[in-house]
XYZ file of C-alpha atoms in Angstrom:
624
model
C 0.130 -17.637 -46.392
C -0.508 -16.317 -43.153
C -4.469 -15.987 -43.069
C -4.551 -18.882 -44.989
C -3.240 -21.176 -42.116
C -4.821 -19.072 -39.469
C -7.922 -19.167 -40.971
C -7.960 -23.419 -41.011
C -6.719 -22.871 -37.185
C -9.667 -21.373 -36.271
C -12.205 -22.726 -37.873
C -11.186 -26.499 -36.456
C -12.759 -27.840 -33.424
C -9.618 -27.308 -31.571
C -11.419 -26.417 -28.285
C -10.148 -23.400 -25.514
C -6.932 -23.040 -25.259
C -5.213 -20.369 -23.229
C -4.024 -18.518 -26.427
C -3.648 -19.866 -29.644
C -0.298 -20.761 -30.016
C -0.684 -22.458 -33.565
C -2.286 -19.795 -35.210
C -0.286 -16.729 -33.684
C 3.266 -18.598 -33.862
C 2.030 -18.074 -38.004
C 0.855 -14.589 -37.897
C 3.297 -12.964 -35.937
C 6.322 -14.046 -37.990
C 7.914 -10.979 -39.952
C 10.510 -10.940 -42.654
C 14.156 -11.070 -40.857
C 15.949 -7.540 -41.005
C 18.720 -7.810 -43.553
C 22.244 -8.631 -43.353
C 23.254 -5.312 -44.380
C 21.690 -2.779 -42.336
C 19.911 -0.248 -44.690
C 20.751 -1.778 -47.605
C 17.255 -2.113 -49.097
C 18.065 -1.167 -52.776
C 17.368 -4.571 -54.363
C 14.029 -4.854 -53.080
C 10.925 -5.298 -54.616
C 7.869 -3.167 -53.334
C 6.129 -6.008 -51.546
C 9.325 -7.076 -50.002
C 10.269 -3.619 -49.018
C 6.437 -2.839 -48.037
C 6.845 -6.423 -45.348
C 10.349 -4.877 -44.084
C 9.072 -1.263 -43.368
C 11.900 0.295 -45.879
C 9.867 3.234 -46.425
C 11.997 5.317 -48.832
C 12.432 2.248 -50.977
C 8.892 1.950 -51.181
C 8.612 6.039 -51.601
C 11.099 5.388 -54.535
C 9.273 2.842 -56.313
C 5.729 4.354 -56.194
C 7.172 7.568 -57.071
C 8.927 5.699 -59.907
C 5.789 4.653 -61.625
C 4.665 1.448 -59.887
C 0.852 0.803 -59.422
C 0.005 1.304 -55.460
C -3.003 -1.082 -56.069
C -1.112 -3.637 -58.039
C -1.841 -7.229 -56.585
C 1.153 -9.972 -55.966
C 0.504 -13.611 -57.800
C -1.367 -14.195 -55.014
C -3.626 -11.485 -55.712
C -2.665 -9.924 -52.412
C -2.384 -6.066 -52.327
C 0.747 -3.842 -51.269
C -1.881 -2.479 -48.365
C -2.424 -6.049 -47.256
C 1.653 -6.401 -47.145
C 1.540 -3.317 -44.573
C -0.922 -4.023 -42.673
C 0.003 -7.370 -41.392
C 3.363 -6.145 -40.637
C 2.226 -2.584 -38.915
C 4.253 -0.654 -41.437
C 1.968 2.658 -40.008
C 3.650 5.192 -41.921
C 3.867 3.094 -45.275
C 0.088 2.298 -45.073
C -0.574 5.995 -44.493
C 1.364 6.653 -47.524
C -0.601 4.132 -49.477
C -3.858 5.447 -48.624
C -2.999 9.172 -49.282
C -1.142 7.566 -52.473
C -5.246 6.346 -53.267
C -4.826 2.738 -52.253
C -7.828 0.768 -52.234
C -8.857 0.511 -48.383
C -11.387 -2.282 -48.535
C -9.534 -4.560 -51.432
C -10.185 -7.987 -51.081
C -7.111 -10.511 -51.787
C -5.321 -13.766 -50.738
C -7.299 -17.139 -50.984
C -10.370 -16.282 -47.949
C -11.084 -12.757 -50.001
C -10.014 -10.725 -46.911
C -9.571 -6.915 -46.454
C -6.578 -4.956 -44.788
C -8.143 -4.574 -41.792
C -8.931 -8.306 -41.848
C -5.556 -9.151 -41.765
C -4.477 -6.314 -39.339
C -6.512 -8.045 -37.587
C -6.065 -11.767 -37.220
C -1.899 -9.794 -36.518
C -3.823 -7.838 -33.476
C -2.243 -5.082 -34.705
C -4.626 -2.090 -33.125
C -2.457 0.942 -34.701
C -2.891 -0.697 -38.019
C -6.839 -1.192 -37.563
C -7.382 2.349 -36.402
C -5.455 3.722 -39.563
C -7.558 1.904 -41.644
C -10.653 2.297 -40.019
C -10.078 6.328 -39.674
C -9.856 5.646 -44.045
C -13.147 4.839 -44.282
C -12.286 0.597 -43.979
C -15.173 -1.460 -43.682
C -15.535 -3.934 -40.344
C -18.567 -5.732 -41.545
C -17.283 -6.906 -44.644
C -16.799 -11.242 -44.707
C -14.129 -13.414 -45.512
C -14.462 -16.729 -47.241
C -14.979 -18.625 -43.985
C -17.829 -15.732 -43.439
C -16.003 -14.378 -40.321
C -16.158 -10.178 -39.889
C -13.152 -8.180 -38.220
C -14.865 -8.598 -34.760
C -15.417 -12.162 -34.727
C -11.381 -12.855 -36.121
C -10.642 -10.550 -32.873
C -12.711 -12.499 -30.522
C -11.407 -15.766 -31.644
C -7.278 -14.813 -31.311
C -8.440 -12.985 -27.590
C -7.191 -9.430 -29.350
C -9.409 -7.627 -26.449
C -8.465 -4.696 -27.163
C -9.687 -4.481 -30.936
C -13.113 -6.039 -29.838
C -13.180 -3.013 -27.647
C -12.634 -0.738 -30.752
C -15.230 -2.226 -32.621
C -17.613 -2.042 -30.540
C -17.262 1.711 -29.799
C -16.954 2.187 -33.234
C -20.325 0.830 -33.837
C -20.062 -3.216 -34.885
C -22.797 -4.959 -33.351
C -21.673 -7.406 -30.714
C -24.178 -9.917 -31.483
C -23.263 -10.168 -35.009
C -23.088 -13.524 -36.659
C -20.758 -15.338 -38.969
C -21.975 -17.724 -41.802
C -22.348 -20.699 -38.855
C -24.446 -17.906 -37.120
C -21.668 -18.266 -33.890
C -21.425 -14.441 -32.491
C -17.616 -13.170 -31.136
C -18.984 -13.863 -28.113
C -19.100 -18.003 -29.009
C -15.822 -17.681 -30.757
C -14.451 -16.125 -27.547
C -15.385 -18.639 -24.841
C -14.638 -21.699 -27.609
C -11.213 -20.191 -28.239
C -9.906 -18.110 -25.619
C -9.743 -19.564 -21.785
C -8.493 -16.120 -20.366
C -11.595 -13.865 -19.074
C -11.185 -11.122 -21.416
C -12.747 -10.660 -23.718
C -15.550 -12.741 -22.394
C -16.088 -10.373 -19.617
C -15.570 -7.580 -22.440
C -18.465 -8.392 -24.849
C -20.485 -9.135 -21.884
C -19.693 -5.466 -20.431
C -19.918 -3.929 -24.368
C -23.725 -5.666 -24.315
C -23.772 -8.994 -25.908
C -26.228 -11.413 -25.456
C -25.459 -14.364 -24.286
C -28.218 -16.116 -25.026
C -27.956 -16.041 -28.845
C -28.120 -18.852 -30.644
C -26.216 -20.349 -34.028
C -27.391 -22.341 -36.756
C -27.334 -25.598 -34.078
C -29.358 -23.891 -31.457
C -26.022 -23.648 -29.156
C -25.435 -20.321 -26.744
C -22.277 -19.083 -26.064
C -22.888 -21.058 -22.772
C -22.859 -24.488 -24.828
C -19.620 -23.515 -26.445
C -18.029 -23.102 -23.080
C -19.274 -26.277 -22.015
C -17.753 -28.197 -24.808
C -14.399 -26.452 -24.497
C -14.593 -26.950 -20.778
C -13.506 -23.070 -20.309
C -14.599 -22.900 -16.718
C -13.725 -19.256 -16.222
C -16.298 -18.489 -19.586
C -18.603 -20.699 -17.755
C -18.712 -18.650 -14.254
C -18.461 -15.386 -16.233
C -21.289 -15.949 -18.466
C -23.712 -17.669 -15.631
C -22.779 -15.358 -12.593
C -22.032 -11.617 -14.982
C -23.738 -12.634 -17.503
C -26.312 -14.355 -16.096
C -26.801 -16.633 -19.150
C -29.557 -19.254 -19.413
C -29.038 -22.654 -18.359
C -32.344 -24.140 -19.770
C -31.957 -23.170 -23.072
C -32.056 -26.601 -25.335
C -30.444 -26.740 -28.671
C -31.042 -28.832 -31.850
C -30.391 -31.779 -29.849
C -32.369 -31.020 -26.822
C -29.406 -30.528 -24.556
C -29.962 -27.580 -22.666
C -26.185 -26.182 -20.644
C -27.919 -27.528 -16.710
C -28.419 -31.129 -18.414
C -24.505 -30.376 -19.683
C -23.187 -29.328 -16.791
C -25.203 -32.484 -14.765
C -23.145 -34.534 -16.303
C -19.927 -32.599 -15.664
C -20.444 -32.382 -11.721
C -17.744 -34.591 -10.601
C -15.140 -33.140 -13.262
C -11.916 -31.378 -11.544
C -12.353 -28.308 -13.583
C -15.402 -27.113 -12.515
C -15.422 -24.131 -10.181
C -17.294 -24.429 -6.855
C -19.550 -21.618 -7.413
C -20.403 -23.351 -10.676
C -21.391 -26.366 -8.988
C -23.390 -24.440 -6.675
C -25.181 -22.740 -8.698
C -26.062 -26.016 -10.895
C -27.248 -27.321 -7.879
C -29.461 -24.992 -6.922
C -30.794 -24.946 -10.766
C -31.092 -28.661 -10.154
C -33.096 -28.360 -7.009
C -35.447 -25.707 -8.412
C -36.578 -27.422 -11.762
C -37.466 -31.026 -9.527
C -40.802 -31.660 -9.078
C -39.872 -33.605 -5.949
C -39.777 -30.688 -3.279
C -41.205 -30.622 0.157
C -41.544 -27.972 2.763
C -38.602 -28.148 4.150
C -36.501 -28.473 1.211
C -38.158 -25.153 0.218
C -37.621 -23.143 3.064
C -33.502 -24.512 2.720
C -33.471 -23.085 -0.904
C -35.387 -20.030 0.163
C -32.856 -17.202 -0.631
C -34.831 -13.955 1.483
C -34.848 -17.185 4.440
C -30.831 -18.240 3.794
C -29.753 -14.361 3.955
C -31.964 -13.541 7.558
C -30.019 -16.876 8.425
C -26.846 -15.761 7.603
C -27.029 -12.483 9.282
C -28.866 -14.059 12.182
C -26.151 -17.087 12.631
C -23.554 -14.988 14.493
C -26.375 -13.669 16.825
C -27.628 -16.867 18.210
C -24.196 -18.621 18.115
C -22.849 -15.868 20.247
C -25.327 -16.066 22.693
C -24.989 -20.320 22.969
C -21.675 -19.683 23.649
C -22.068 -17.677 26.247
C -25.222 -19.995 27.722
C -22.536 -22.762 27.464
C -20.071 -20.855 29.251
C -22.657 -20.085 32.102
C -23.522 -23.810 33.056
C -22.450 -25.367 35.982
C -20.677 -28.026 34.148
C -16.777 -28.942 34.286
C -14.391 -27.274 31.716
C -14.253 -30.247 29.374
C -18.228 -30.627 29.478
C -17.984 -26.942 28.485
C -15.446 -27.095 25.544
C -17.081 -30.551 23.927
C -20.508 -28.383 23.780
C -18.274 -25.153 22.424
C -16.732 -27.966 19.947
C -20.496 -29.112 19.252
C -21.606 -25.949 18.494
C -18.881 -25.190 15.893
C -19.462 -28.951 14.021
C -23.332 -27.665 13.843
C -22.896 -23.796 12.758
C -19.811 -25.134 10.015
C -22.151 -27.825 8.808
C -25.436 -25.817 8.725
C -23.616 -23.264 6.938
C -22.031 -25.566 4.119
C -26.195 -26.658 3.570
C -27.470 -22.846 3.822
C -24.919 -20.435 2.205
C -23.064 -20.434 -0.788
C -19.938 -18.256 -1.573
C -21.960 -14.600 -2.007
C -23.494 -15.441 1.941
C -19.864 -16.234 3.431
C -19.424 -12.713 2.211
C -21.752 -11.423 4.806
C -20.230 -13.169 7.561
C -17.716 -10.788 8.903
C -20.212 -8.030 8.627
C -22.745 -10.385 11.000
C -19.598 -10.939 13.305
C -19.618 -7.495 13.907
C -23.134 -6.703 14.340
C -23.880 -9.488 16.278
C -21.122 -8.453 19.099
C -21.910 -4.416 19.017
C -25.840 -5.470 19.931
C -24.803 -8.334 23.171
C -22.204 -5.386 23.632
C -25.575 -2.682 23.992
C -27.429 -5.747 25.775
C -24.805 -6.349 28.616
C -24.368 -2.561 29.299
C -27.913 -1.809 29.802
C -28.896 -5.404 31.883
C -25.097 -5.422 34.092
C -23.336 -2.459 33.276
C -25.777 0.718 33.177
C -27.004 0.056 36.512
C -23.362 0.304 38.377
C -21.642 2.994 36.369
C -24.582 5.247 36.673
C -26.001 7.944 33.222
C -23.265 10.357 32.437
C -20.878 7.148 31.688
C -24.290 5.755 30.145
C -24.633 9.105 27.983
C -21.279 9.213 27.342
C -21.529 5.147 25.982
C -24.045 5.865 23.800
C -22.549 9.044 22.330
C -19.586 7.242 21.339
C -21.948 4.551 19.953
C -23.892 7.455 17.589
C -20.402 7.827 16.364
C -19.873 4.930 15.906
C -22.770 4.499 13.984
C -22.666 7.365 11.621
C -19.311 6.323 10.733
C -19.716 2.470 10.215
C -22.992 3.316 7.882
C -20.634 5.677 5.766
C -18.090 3.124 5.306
C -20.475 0.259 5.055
C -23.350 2.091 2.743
C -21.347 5.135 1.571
C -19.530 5.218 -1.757
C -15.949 4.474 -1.650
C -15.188 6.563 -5.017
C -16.509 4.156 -7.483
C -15.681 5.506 -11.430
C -18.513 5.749 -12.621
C -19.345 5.509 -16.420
C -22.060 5.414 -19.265
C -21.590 3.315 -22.593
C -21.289 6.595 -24.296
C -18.403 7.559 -22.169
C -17.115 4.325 -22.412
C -17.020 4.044 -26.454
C -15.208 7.624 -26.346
C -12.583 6.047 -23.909
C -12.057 3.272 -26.068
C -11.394 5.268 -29.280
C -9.436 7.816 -27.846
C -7.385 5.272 -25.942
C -7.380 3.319 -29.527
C -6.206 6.378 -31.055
C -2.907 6.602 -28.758
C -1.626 3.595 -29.673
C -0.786 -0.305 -27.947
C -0.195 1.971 -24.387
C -3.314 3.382 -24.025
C -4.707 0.125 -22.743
C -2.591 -0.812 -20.686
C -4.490 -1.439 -16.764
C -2.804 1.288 -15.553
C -4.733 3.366 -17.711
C -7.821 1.364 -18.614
C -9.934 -1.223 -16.560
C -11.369 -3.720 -18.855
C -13.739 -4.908 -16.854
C -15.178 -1.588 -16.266
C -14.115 0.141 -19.582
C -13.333 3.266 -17.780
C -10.199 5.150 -18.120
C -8.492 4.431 -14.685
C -7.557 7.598 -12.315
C -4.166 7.312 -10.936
C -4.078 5.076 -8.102
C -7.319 3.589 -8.408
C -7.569 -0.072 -8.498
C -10.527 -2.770 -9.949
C -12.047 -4.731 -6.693
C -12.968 -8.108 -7.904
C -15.063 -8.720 -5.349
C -17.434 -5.068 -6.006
C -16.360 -5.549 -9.425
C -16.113 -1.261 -9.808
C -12.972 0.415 -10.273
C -12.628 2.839 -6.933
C -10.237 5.791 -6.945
C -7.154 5.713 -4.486
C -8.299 2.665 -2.990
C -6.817 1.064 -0.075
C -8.787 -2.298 0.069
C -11.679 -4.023 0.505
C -12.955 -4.884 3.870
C -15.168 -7.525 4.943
C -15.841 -6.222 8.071
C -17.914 -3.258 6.765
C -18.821 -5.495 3.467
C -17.092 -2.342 1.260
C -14.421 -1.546 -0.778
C -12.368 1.913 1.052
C -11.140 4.494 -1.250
C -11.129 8.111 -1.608
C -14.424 9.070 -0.503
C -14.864 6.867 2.185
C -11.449 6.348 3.915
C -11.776 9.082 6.605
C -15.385 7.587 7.715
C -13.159 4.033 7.638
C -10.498 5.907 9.938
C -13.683 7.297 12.212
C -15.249 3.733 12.511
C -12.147 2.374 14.069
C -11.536 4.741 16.532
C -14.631 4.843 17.682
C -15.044 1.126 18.420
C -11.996 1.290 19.861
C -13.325 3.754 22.067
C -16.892 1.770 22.461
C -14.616 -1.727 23.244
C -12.828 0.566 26.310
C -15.656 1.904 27.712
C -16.961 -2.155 27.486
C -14.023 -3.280 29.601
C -14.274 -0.264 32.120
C -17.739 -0.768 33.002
C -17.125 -4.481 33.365
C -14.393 -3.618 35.770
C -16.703 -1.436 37.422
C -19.344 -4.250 37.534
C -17.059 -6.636 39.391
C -16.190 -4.039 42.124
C -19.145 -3.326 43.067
C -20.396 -7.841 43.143
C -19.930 -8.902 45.988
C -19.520 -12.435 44.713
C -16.934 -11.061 41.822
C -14.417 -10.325 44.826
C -11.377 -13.197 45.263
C -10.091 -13.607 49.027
C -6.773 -15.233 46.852
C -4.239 -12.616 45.209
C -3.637 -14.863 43.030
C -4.130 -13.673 38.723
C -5.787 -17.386 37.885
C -7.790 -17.528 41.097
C -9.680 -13.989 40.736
C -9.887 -14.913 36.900
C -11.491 -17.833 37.471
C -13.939 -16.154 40.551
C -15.198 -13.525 38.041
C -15.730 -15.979 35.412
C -18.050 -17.813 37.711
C -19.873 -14.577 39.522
C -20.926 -13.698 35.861
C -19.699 -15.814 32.746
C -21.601 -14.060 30.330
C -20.058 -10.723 31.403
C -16.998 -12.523 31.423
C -17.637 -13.675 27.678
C -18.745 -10.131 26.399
C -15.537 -8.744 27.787
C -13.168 -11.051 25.903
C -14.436 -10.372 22.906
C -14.656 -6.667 24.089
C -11.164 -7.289 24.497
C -9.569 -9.140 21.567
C -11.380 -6.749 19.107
C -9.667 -3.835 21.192
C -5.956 -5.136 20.375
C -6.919 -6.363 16.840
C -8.445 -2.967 15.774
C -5.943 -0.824 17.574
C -3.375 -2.896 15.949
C -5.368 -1.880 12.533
C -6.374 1.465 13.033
C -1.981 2.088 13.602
C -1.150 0.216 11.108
C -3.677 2.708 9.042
C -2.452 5.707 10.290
C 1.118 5.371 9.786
C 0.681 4.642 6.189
C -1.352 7.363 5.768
C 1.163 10.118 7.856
C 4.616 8.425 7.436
C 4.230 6.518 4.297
C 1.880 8.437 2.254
C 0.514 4.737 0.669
C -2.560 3.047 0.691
C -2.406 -0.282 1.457
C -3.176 -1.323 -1.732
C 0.246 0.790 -2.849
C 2.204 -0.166 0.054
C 1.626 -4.335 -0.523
C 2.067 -3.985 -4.150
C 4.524 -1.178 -4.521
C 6.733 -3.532 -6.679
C 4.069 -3.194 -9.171
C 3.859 0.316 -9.643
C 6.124 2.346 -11.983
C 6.562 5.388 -10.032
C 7.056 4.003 -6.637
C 10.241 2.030 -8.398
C 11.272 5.460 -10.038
C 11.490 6.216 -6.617
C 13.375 4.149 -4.699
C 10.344 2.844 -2.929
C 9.061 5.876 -1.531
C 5.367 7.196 -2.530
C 5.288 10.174 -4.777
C 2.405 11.413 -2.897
C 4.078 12.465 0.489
C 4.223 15.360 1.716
C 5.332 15.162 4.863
C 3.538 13.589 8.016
C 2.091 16.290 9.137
C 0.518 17.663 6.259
C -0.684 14.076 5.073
C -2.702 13.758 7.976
C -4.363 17.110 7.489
C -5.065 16.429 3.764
C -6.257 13.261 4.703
C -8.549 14.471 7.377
C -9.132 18.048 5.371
C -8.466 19.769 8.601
C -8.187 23.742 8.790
C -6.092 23.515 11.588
C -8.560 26.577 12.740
C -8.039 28.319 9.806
C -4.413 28.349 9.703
C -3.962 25.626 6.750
C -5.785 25.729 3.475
C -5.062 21.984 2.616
C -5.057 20.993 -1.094
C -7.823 18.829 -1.744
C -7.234 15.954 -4.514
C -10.190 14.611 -6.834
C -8.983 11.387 -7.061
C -11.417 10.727 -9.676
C -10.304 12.803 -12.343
C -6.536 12.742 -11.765
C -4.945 10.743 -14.254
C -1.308 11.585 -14.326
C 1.471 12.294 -11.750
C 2.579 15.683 -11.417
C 6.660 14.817 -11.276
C 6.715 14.117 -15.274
C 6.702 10.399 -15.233
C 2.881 10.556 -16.409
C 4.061 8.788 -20.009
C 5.711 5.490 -17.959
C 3.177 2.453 -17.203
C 2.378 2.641 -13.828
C 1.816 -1.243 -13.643
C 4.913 -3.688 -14.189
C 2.501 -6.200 -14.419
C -0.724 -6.722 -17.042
C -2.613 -8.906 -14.929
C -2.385 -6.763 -11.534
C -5.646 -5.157 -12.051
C -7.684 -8.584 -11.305
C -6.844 -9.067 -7.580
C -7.690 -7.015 -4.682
C-alpha cells in the first residue's frame, strides 16, 4: 500500500536528500485511465472512487452501498479519494456522512493523513474545512504536519500552521517537523518556513538532538546556514552523548560541503569559547572594532594612495607600494571581515571619496574658485545628501506583515487551490501575499514592491518608495563629481607650477600630476565615478521613460507571464512622457493630474491576464 511503503521510507535513516524520490515515485502513482474512455460501468466503488468516475460512484451509493464501508484492508472509500484528489467525490462522501477522521490501512492513518503524505493541498483543505483532525497519530506516531515536513510539501506546513498546529509539536521519537525537515529535505523551504511560522530550533527529541544535529548528520548545508544565521540556533547545545553541533561541525571543517559563512561563523564560535585569548586576539574578534574598521578601511587606503602618489619616487617605486598596499588591505580584510562586512564595502567606497572630495575643495579648491561656486558646491552637496540618506535609510516599499495577516494569507491562498502559492503570488520566505511586480531580495530578505534592485552602493534594496530619491542621488553626484573636475581645472590655471611650456597631452598630464598629485588623484576618481554613474543614471532613465521596466523586469522579462503575453513589451507603459511624470509625480504646473500607483496593494494587472502565473519559473523568487 502506498502509506505503508512511504511510511518505512521515512522513518529509515536515509539522510537529506533533495526530494524523496523513493517515497513519492510510490505515492504519486494513480490507477491508469481505462482503455475505453468512459466506460466505468464494471467498476467497483473503490476502484471507481481511485479513478474519479463520479457518477459511477453517485450510482452505487445511491444504490444502497455503505459510504463508510472499509476494503479488506480496512481502508475507507474517503481514504481512496483522498489520496487520489477526487475533490468532488470526497465532497460527496462527506455530505453523504462519511466518517472524516476514520482510521484505516496498516499505520491507523486518517484521510487527511494520506492526503497528505500525496501533498495534495485541495484534498487537505476539504477535509480540514469537515471538521478533520491534524493532531491525530499514525502508528509510527507522526501527525499531518510532521508527514508534510518530512516529503518538503511546504505549502501544507504553511496551512497547518495558520490553521493552528503547533510547530514545535513532537512525534513519538519527540523529533518536531522542523527535525524531519532539515533530516529529509535539502531544499530551503520549508526550513526557512517553520523558522518564519515560529519554531524553535532549539528543541530537543528523546536523544537530546536539535534540529541543528539533524542537519549535521544529513550534511544539509543549506539547513545548516538557515538555522545558524535565520534561525540563529544554538551551537553549544550537547545531547545524550555530549556532542554539542560546534564540536560537530569542528570536525567537519575541511569537508567540501560546508558553506563559507558556516565555517566562519564556527570559527568565530571556536575563538570565543577558548580560554587561550590575548589582547590582541580580542580586539581582532571585536565586532563594534571590525565594523569602525570596515567603514574606516576605504578612508585611510584612499588617502595612502594618494601619499604614495605624492612621493618623489620613480613610477615603478610608486606602483610596487600601490601593489603593497592592495596585498595588505586584501589580507587584513580576509582576517577582519566576514561576508555581512564585505557588504559594507561599497557603501565605505563611497563615503570615503565624497569626504577627500569636501577635503580637497576646501584646502585647494575653495580658495581659487572663490564662495558663490563654494555655495553653489555645497548646495548641490545638501542634495546630495538628502537624497543618498533616503535611498540609503529610507524604505524601499518593504511588504510588511503580522503573523495574523500572514495565517489569513495562507488559508485564503489554501482555499484557492495549488495556484495560490505560486511566487508570483506568495513569498515564502516572507509569507506575504506578493503585490504585482514586487520581488524577495535575498540579501534584505523583505519582499519590496516594484523593485528594481538592490544596490550596494547605498547598502539598500530600490523599489517603489524609494526609486525617485535613487534617481535624485545620481544626478546629484553627478553634478557634485563636475563641479570636482571644474574647480580642479580652475586650480591648475591659476598654479603657476601646474602650467606646461610643452603642448604636448602626456607632457602637461604628467606636469599637473607633479604640481599637485593628490589633486591629481581626487580628480580621477572625480572622474571615473562621473562616466560610471552617468552611464547608470541613463541606463535608469530610459527604462523608466522608454521601457516602462524596472531592472529587475527588464533582466528577467523571460520570466514573467505578462511581459511574454506581450511580445516583450511592459504592460505598464504609457508612453515616455507620461512615465516620467508618474515616475517623478510631477504636476507639470498643474496641467497633469498623474495617476499615482500603490504598488503595495496592487495585486493584479488591469489587461485581464490577472488569472495567468506571472513567473515561468518556481524558483525565481530566491535571487536578486
Amino acid at each position: 500500500m502506498y502509506q505503508n511503503a512511504c511510511g518505512a521510507a521515512a522513518a529509515s535513516a536515509g539522510g537529506c536528500v533533495e526530494t524523496d524520490k523513493e517515497c513519492h515515485g510510490l505515492i504519486s502513482k494513480e490507477p491508469l485511465v481505462p482503455t475505453v474512455e468512459h466506460d466505468y460501468s464494471g467498476f467497483d466503488i473503490v476502484k471507481a472512487t481511485q479513478y474519479g468516475a463520479f457518477s459511477r460512484v453517485k450510482e452505487l451509493i445511491e444504490g444502497g452501498h455503505n459510504v463508510n464501508e472499509r476494503d479488506a484492508e480496512n481502508v475507507t472509500l474517503l481514504h481512496w479519494a483522498a489520496i487520489n484528489n477526487r475533490k468532488e467525490i470526497m465532497l460527496y462522501f462527506i455530505d453523504k456522512g462519511s466518517e472524516v477522521d476514520a482510521i484505516g490501512g496498516e499505520l491507523n492513518a486518517t484521510p487527511l493523513h494520506w492526503a497528505t503524505r500525496q501533498g495534495h493541498l485541495e484534498a487537505a483543505v476539504i477535509l480540514m474545512n469537515s471538521g478533520a483532525d491534524p493532531d491525530l497519530r499514525d502508528a509510527e506516531g507522526c501527525s499531518c504536519i510532521h508527514l508534510a515536513a518530512q516529503f518538503g510539501h511546504t505549502a501544507l506546513v504553511a496551512y497547518f500552521v495558520a490553521r493552528g498546529v503547533n510547530p514545535d509539536c513532537t512525534d513519538r521519537a519527540g523529533m518536531t517537523p522542523l527535525m524531519w525537515a532539515v533530516w529529509k529535505i535539502c531544499s530551503l523551504d520549508p526550513t526557512r518556513l517553520l523558522i518564519t511560522l515560529g519554531a524553535s530550533p532549539n528543541v530537543t527529541d528523546q536523544q537530546g538532538n536539535t534540529a541543528l544535529h539533524w542537519a549535521i548528520l544529513a550534511r544539509n548545508t543549506t539547513a545548516i546556514s538557515t538555522l545558524i544565521l535565520q534561525g540563529r540556533a544554538s551551537l553549544n547545545i550537547p545531547n545524550h552523548r555530549g556532542d554539542t553541533p560546534l564540536t560537530m561541525l569542528q570536525t567537519h571543517l575541511g569537508a567540501m560541503w560546508m558553506s563559507p559563512k558556516v565555517v566562519d561563523m564556527v570559527k568565530e564560535q571556536t575563538f570565543a569559547s577558548s580560554t587561550a585569548r590575548n589582547f590582541l586576539n580580542k580586539l581582532l574578534k571585536d565586532k563594534r572594532l571590525r565594523w569602525w574598521c570596515m567603514v574606516g578601511t576605504p578612508f585611510m587606503a584612499f588617502y595612502a594612495a594618494g601619499g604614495i602618489l605624492a612621493t618623489d619616487q620613480i613610477i615603478l617605486i610608486k606602483i610596487f607600494l600601490l601593489v603593497c598596499l592592495y596585498i595588505i588591505i586584501h589580507y587584513t580584510g580576509q582576517l577582519l571581515f566576514d561576508d555581512r562586512l564585505m557588504g559594507l564595502l561599497p557603501l565605505s567606497i563611497y563615503l570615503s571619496t565624497k569626504m577627500w572630495f569636501y577635503f580637497t575643495w576646501i584646502i585647494y579648491i575653495m580658495p581659487v574658485v572663490g564662495i558663490a561656486l563654494t555655495l553653489f558646491f555645497l548646495i548641490s552637496s545638501t542634495l546630495l545628501w538628502y537624497c543618498f540618506l533616503n535611498s540609503w535609510l529610507g524604505d524601499p516599499g518593504i511588504v510588511t506583515t503580522s503573523q495574523q495577516l500572514q495565517f489569513r494569507t495562507i488559508i485564503e491562498l489554501a482555499e484557492k487551490g495549488p495556484g495560490g502559492f505560486e511566487p508570483s503570488s506568495f513569498c515564502s520566505a516572507c509569507l506575504v501575499r506578493r503585490p504585482i511586480r514586487s520581488k524577495h531580495c535575498a540579501v534584505c530578505n523583505h519582499c519590496v514592491a516594484r523593485f528594481d534592485h538592490h544596490c550596494p552602493w547605498v547598502a539598500n534594496c530600490i523599489g517603489a518608495k524609494n526609486h525617485k530619491h535613487f534617481i535624485g542621488f545620481l544626478a546629484a553626484l553627478i553634478l557634485m563629481c563636475s563641479e570636482m573636475l571644474y574647480g580642479s581645472y580652475k586650480y591648475w590655471q591659476n598654479e603657476p607650477s601646474c602650467n606646461a611650456t610643452s603642448e604636448e597631452i602626456w607632457q602637461k598630464v604628467v606636469t599637473i600630476g607633479r604640481c599637485n598629485t593628490w589633486v591629481a588623484w581626487v580628480s580621477i576618481n572625480a572622474f571615473f565615478h562621473c562616466i560610471w554613474v552617468f552611464m547608470l543614471l541613463v541606463c535608469q532613465l530610459y527604462q523608466i521613460s522608454c521601457l516602462g521596466m524596472t531592472t529587475n523586469e527588464r533582466m528577467n522579462k523571460g520570466r514573467y507571464a505578462h511581459f511574454i503575453m506581450n511580445a516583450g513589451k511592459s504592460p505598464f507603459t504609457k508612453g515616455s512622457f507620461r512615465n516620467l511624470i508618474e515616475f517623478f509625480e510631477c504636476t507639470c504646473c498643474g496641467l497633469h493630474k498623474p495617476e499615482v500607483k500603490d504598488w503595495l496593494t496592487s495585486y493584479d494587472l488591469e489587461r485581464n491576464i490577472e488569472h495567468q502565473p506571472l513567473l515561468r519559473h518556481r524558483d525565481n523568487y530566491q535571487y536578486v
